[in-house]
Short mmCIF file of C-alpha atoms and ligand atoms in Angstrom, two decimals:
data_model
loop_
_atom_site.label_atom_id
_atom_site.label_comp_id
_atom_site.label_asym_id
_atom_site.label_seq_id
_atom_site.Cartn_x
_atom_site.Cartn_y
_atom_site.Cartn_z
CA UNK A 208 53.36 29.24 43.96
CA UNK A 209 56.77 31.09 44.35
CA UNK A 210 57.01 34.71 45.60
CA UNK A 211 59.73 36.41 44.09
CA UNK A 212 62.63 38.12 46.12
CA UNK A 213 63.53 41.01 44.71
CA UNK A 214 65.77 42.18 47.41
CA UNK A 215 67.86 39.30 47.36
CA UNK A 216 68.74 39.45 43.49
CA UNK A 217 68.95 43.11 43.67
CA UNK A 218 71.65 42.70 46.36
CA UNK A 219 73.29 40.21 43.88
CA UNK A 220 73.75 42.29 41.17
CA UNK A 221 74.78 45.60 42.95
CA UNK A 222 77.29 43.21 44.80
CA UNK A 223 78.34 42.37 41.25
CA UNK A 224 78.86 46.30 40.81
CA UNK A 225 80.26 46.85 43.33
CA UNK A 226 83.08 44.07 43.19
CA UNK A 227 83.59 45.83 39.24
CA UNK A 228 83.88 48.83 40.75
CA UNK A 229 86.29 47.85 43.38
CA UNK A 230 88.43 45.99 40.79
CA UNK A 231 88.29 47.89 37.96
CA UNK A 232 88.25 51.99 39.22
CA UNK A 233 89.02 51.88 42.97
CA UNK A 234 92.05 49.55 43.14
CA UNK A 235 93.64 51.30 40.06
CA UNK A 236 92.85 54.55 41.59
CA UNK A 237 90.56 55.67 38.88
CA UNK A 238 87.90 57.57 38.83
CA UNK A 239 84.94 55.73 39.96
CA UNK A 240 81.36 56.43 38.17
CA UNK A 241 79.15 58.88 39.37
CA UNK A 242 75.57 58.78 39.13
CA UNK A 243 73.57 62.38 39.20
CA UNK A 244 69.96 62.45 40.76
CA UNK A 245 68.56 66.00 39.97
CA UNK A 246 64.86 66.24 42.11
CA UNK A 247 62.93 69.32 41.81
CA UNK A 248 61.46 69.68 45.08
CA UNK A 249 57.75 68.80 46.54
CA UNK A 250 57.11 65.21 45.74
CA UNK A 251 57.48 63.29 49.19
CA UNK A 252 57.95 60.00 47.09
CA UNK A 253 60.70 61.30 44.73
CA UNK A 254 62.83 61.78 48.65
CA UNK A 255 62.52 58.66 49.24
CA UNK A 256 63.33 56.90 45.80
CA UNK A 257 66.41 59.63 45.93
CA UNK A 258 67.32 58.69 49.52
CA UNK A 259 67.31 54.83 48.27
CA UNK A 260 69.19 55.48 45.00
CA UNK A 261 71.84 57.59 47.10
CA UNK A 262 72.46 54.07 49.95
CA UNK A 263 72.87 51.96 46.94
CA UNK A 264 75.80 54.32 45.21
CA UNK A 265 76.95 54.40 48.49
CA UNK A 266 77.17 50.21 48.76
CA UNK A 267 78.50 49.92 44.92
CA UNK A 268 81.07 52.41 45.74
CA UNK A 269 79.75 54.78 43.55
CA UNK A 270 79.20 58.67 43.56
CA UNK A 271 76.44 59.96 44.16
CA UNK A 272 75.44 63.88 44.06
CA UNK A 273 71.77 65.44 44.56
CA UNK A 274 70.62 68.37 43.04
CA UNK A 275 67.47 70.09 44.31
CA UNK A 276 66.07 72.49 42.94
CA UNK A 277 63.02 74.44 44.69
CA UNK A 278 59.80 73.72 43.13
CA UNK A 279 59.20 76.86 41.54
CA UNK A 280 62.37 76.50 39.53
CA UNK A 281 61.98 77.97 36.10
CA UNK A 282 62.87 75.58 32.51
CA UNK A 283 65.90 78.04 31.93
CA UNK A 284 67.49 77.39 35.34
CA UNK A 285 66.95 73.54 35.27
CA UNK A 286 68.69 73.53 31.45
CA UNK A 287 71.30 75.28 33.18
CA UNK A 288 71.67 72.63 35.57
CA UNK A 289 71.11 69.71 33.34
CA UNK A 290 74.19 71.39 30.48
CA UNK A 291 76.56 71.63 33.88
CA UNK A 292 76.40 67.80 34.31
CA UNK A 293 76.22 66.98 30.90
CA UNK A 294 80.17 68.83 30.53
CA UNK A 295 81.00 67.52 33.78
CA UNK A 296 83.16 64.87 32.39
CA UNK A 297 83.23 63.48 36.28
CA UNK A 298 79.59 63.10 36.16
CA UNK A 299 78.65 59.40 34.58
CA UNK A 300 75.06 59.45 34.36
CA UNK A 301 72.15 61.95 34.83
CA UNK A 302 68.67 61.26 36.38
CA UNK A 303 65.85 63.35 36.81
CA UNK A 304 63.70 62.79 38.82
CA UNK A 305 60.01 62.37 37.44
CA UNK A 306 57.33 63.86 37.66
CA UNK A 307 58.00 67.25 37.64
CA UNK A 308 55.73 69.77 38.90
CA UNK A 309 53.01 71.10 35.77
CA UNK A 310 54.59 74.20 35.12
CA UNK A 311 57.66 71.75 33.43
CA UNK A 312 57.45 69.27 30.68
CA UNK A 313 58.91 66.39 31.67
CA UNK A 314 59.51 65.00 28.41
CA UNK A 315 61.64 68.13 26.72
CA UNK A 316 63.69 68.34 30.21
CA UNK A 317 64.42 64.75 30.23
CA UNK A 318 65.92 64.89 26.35
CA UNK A 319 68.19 67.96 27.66
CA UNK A 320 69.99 64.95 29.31
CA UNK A 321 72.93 64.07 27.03
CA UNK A 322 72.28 60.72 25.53
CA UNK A 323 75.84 59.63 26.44
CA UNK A 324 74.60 60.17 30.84
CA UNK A 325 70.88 59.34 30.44
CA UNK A 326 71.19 56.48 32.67
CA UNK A 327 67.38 55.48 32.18
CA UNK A 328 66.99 55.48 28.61
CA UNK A 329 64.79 58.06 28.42
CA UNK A 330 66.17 60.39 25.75
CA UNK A 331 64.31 60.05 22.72
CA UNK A 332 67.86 58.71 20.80
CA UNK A 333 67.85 56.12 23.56
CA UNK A 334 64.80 55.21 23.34
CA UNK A 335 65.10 54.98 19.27
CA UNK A 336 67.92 52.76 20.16
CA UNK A 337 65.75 50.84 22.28
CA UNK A 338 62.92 50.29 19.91
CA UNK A 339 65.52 48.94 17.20
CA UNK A 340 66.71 46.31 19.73
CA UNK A 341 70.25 48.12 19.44
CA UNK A 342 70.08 49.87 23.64
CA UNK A 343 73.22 50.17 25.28
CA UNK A 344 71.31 49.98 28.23
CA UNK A 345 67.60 50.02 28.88
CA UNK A 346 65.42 51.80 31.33
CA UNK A 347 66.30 50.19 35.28
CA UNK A 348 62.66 48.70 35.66
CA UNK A 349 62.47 47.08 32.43
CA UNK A 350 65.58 45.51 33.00
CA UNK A 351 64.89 44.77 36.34
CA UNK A 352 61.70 43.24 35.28
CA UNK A 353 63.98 40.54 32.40
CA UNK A 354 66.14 39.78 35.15
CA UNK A 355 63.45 38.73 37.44
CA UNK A 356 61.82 36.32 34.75
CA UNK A 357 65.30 35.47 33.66
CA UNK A 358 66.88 34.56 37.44
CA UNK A 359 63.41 32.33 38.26
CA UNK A 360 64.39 30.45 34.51
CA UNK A 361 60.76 31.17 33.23
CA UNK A 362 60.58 30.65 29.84
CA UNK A 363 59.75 34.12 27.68
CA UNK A 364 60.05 33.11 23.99
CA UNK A 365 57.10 32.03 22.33
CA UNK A 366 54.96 32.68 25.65
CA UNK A 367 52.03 35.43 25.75
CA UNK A 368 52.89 38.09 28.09
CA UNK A 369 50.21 41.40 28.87
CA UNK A 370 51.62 44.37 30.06
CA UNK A 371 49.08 46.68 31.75
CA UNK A 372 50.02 50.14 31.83
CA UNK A 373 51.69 52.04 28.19
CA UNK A 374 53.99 54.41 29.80
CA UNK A 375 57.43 55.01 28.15
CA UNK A 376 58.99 54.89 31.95
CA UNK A 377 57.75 50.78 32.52
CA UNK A 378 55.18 50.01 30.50
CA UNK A 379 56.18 50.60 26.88
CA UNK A 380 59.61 50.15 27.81
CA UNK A 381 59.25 46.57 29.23
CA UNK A 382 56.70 45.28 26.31
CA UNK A 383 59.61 46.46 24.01
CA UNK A 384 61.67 44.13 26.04
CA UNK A 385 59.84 41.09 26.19
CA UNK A 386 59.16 41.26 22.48
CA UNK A 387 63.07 40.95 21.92
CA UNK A 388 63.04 37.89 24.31
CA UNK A 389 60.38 36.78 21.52
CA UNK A 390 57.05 36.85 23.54
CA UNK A 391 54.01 37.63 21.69
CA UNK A 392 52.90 40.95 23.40
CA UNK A 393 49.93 43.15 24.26
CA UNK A 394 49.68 46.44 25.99
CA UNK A 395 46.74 47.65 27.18
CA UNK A 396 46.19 50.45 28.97
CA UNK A 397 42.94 53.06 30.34
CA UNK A 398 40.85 52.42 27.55
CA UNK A 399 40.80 48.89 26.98
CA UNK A 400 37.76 47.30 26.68
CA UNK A 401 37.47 43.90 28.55
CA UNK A 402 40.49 44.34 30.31
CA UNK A 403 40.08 40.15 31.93
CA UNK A 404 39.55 38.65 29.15
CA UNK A 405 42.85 39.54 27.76
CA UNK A 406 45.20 39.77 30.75
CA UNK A 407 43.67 36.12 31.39
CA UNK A 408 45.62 35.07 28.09
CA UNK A 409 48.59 36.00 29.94
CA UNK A 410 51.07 33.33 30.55
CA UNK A 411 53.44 36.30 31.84
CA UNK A 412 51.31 39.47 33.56
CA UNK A 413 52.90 42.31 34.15
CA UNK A 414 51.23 45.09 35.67
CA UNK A 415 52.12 48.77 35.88
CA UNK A 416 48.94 51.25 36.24
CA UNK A 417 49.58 53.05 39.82
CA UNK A 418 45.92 51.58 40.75
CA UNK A 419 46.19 49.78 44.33
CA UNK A 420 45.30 46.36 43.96
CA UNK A 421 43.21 46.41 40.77
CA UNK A 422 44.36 42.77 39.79
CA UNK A 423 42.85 40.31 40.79
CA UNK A 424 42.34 36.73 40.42
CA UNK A 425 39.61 37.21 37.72
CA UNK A 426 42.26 39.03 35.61
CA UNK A 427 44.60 35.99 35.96
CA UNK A 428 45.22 32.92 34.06
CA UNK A 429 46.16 29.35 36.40
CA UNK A 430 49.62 28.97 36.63
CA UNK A 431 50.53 32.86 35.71
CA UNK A 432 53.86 34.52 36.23
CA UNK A 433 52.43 38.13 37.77
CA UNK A 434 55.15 40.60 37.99
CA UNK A 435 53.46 43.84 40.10
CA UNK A 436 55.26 46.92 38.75
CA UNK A 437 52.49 49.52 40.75
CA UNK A 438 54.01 51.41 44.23
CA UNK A 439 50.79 52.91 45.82
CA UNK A 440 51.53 54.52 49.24
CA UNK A 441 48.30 54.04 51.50
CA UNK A 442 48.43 53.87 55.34
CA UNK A 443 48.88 50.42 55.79
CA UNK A 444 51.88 51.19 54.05
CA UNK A 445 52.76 50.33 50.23
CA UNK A 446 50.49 48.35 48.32
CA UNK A 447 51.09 46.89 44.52
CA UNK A 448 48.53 47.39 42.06
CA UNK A 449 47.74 43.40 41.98
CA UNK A 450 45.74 42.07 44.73
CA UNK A 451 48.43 40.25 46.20
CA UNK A 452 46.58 37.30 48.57
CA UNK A 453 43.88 37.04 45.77
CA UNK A 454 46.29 36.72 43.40
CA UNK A 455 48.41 34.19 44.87
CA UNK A 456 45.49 31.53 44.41
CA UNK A 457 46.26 31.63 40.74
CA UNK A 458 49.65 32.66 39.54
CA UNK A 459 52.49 30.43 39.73
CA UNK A 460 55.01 33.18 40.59
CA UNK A 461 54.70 36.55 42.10
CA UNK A 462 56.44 39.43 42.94
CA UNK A 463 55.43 41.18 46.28
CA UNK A 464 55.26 45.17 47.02
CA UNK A 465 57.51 46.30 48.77
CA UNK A 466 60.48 43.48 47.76
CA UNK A 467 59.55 42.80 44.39
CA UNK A 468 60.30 44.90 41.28
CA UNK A 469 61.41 48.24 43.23
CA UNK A 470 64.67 46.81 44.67
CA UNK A 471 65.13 45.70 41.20
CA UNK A 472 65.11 49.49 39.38
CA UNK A 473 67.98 50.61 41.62
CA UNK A 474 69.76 47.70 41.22
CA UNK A 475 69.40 48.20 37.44
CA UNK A 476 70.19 51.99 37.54
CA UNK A 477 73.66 51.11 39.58
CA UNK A 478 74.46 48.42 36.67
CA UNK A 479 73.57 51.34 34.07
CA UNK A 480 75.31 54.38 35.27
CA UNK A 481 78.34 51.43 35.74
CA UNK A 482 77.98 50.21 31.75
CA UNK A 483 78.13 54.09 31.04
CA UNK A 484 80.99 54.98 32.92
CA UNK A 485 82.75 52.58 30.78
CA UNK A 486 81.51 54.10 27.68
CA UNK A 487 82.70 57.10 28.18
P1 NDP B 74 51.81 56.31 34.53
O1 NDP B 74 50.76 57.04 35.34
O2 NDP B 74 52.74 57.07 33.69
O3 NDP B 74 51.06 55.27 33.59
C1 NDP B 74 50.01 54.48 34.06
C2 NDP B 74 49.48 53.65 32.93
O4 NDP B 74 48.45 52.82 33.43
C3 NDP B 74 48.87 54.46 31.78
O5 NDP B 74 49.29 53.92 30.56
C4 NDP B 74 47.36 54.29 31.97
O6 NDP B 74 46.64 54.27 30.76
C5 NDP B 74 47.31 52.90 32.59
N1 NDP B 74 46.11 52.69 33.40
C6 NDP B 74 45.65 53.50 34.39
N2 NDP B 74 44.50 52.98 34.89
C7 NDP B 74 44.24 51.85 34.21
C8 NDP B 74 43.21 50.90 34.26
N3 NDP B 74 42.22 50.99 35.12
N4 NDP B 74 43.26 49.86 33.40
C9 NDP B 74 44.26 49.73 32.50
N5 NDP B 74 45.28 50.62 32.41
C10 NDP B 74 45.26 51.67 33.26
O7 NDP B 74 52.57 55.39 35.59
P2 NDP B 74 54.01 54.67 35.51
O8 NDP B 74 54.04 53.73 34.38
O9 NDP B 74 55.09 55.65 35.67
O10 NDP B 74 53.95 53.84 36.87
C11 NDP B 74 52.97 52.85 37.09
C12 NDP B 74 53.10 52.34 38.51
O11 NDP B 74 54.38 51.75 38.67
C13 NDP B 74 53.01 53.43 39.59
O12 NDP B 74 52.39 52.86 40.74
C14 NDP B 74 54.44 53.76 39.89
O13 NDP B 74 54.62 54.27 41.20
C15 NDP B 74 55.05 52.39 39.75
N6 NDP B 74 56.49 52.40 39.42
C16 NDP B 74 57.24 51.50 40.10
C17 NDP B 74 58.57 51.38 39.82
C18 NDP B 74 59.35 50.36 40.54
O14 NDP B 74 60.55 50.41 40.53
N7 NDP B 74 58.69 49.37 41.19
C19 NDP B 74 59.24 52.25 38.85
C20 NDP B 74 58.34 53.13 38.13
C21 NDP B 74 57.01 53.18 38.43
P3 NDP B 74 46.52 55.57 29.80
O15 NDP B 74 47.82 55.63 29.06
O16 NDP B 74 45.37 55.23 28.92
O17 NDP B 74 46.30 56.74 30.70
#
């Protein structure tokens, strides 16, 4: 049984980045990309992805700039904000930072983004473009989660790979993406019935529900590859949504929380805001 570390091919492909970067915008004294993180305010765990997403524009040699907004910002004044970086033509890619408090809809702010700077493939164009295997790019955890399976050489044509969770962020996004690597997929999702005996079918598990360690060995096949997407904040500290020592007994690759698939999404969204720099 392997666990996975995600830090260590994260910090390969942002050195990649950064070495583009270097090469390619600093060296020839061009402007280098620029990656826009705007967080409404009040959601302790949006700081800290934002805090995390603004050291690794810092390593890749990237811009970064932070827009908060207070919590009890209004849909007008977050447009407003949202059409400033769209015709900032310094500004390479826009992300907002989800969830947003109830009085917003997340999904009609998010496709104010222009499709051109929406760096996680959220738009509903992008995501068109994603579902007819024609992205650009792809949103960071999906494509964190391919990498993973792709830098451990495990074999995803032909294999049969769950995904447990159905949300356009990770778990729509990354069946999408194994089904154009030419696994046979399933989704399932809250109201699944016999949730085991399916994900036990999995030859590749991937789980993304925000449940702390609801997987467990009797949801997983021998010789599994179990990719935890889930980042549950308890006060032993964070916690995936598989049980990870349980788990171990049965899969034959793993990714751990903290290390596993979160290092990978802001690897991914460095790589992203990067490939849209250069389409601009
Ligand atoms: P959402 O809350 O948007 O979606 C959760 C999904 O899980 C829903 O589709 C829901 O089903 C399903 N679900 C909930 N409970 C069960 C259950 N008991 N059995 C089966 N399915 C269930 O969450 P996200 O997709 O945004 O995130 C999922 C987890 O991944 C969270 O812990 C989040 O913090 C983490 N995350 C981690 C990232 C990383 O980089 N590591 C990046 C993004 C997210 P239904 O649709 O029926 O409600």
């Amino acid at each position: 049984m392997k666990i996975i570390d995600g830090k260590k091919l994260a910090l390969n492909i942002k050195e990649e980045v950064k070495k583009k970067i270097t090469e390619n915008y600093i060296k020839k004294n061009k402007q280098v990309p620029c990656l826009a993180c705007i967080m409404v305010e009040g959601n302790s765990a949006s700081e800290v992805y934002v805090a995390s997403k603004q050291k690794a524009c810092e390593f890749c040699g990237m811009e970064s700039r932070i827009i908060r907004l207070p919590n009890d910002v209004t849909e007008k004044e977050l447009f407003k904000t949202i059409d400033k970086l769209n015709n900032d033509k310094n500004v390479s890619g826009i992300l907002l930072q989800l969830p947003l408090p109830k009085h917003l809809d997340d999904v009609k702010a998010t496709n104010r983004i222009s499709p051109a700077k929406d760096v996680d493939c959220l738009t509903n164009e992008n995501l068109g473009a994603l579902f007819s295997a024609r992205p650009i790019i792809a949103p960071c955890t999906a494509t964190g989660i391919i990498k993973i399976l792709k830098s451990e050489n495990i074999e995803i044509s032909g294999k049969r790979a769950v995904v447990v969770g159905r949300s356009l962020l990770v778990g729509k996004s990354v069946a999408n993406l194994l089904e154009q690597e030419n696994a046979t997929v399933t989704i399932c999702h809250s109201r699944t019935l016999n949730l085991e005996e399916i994900t036990k079918q999995a030859d590749i598990l991937v789980v993304a529900i925000g449940k702390k360690e609801y997987i467990t060995d009797k949801h997983i096949k021998d010789g599994a590859v179990v990719i935890d997407v889930g980042i549950n904040r308890t006060e032993e500290g964070l916690k995936g949504d598989v049980d990870f020592k349980n788990a171990c007994n049965k899969c034959s690759y793993i990714t751990p929380v903290p290390g596993g698939v979160g290092p990978l999404t802001v690897a991914c969204l460095m790589e992203n805001t990067l490939i849209l720099h250069e389409n601009k």
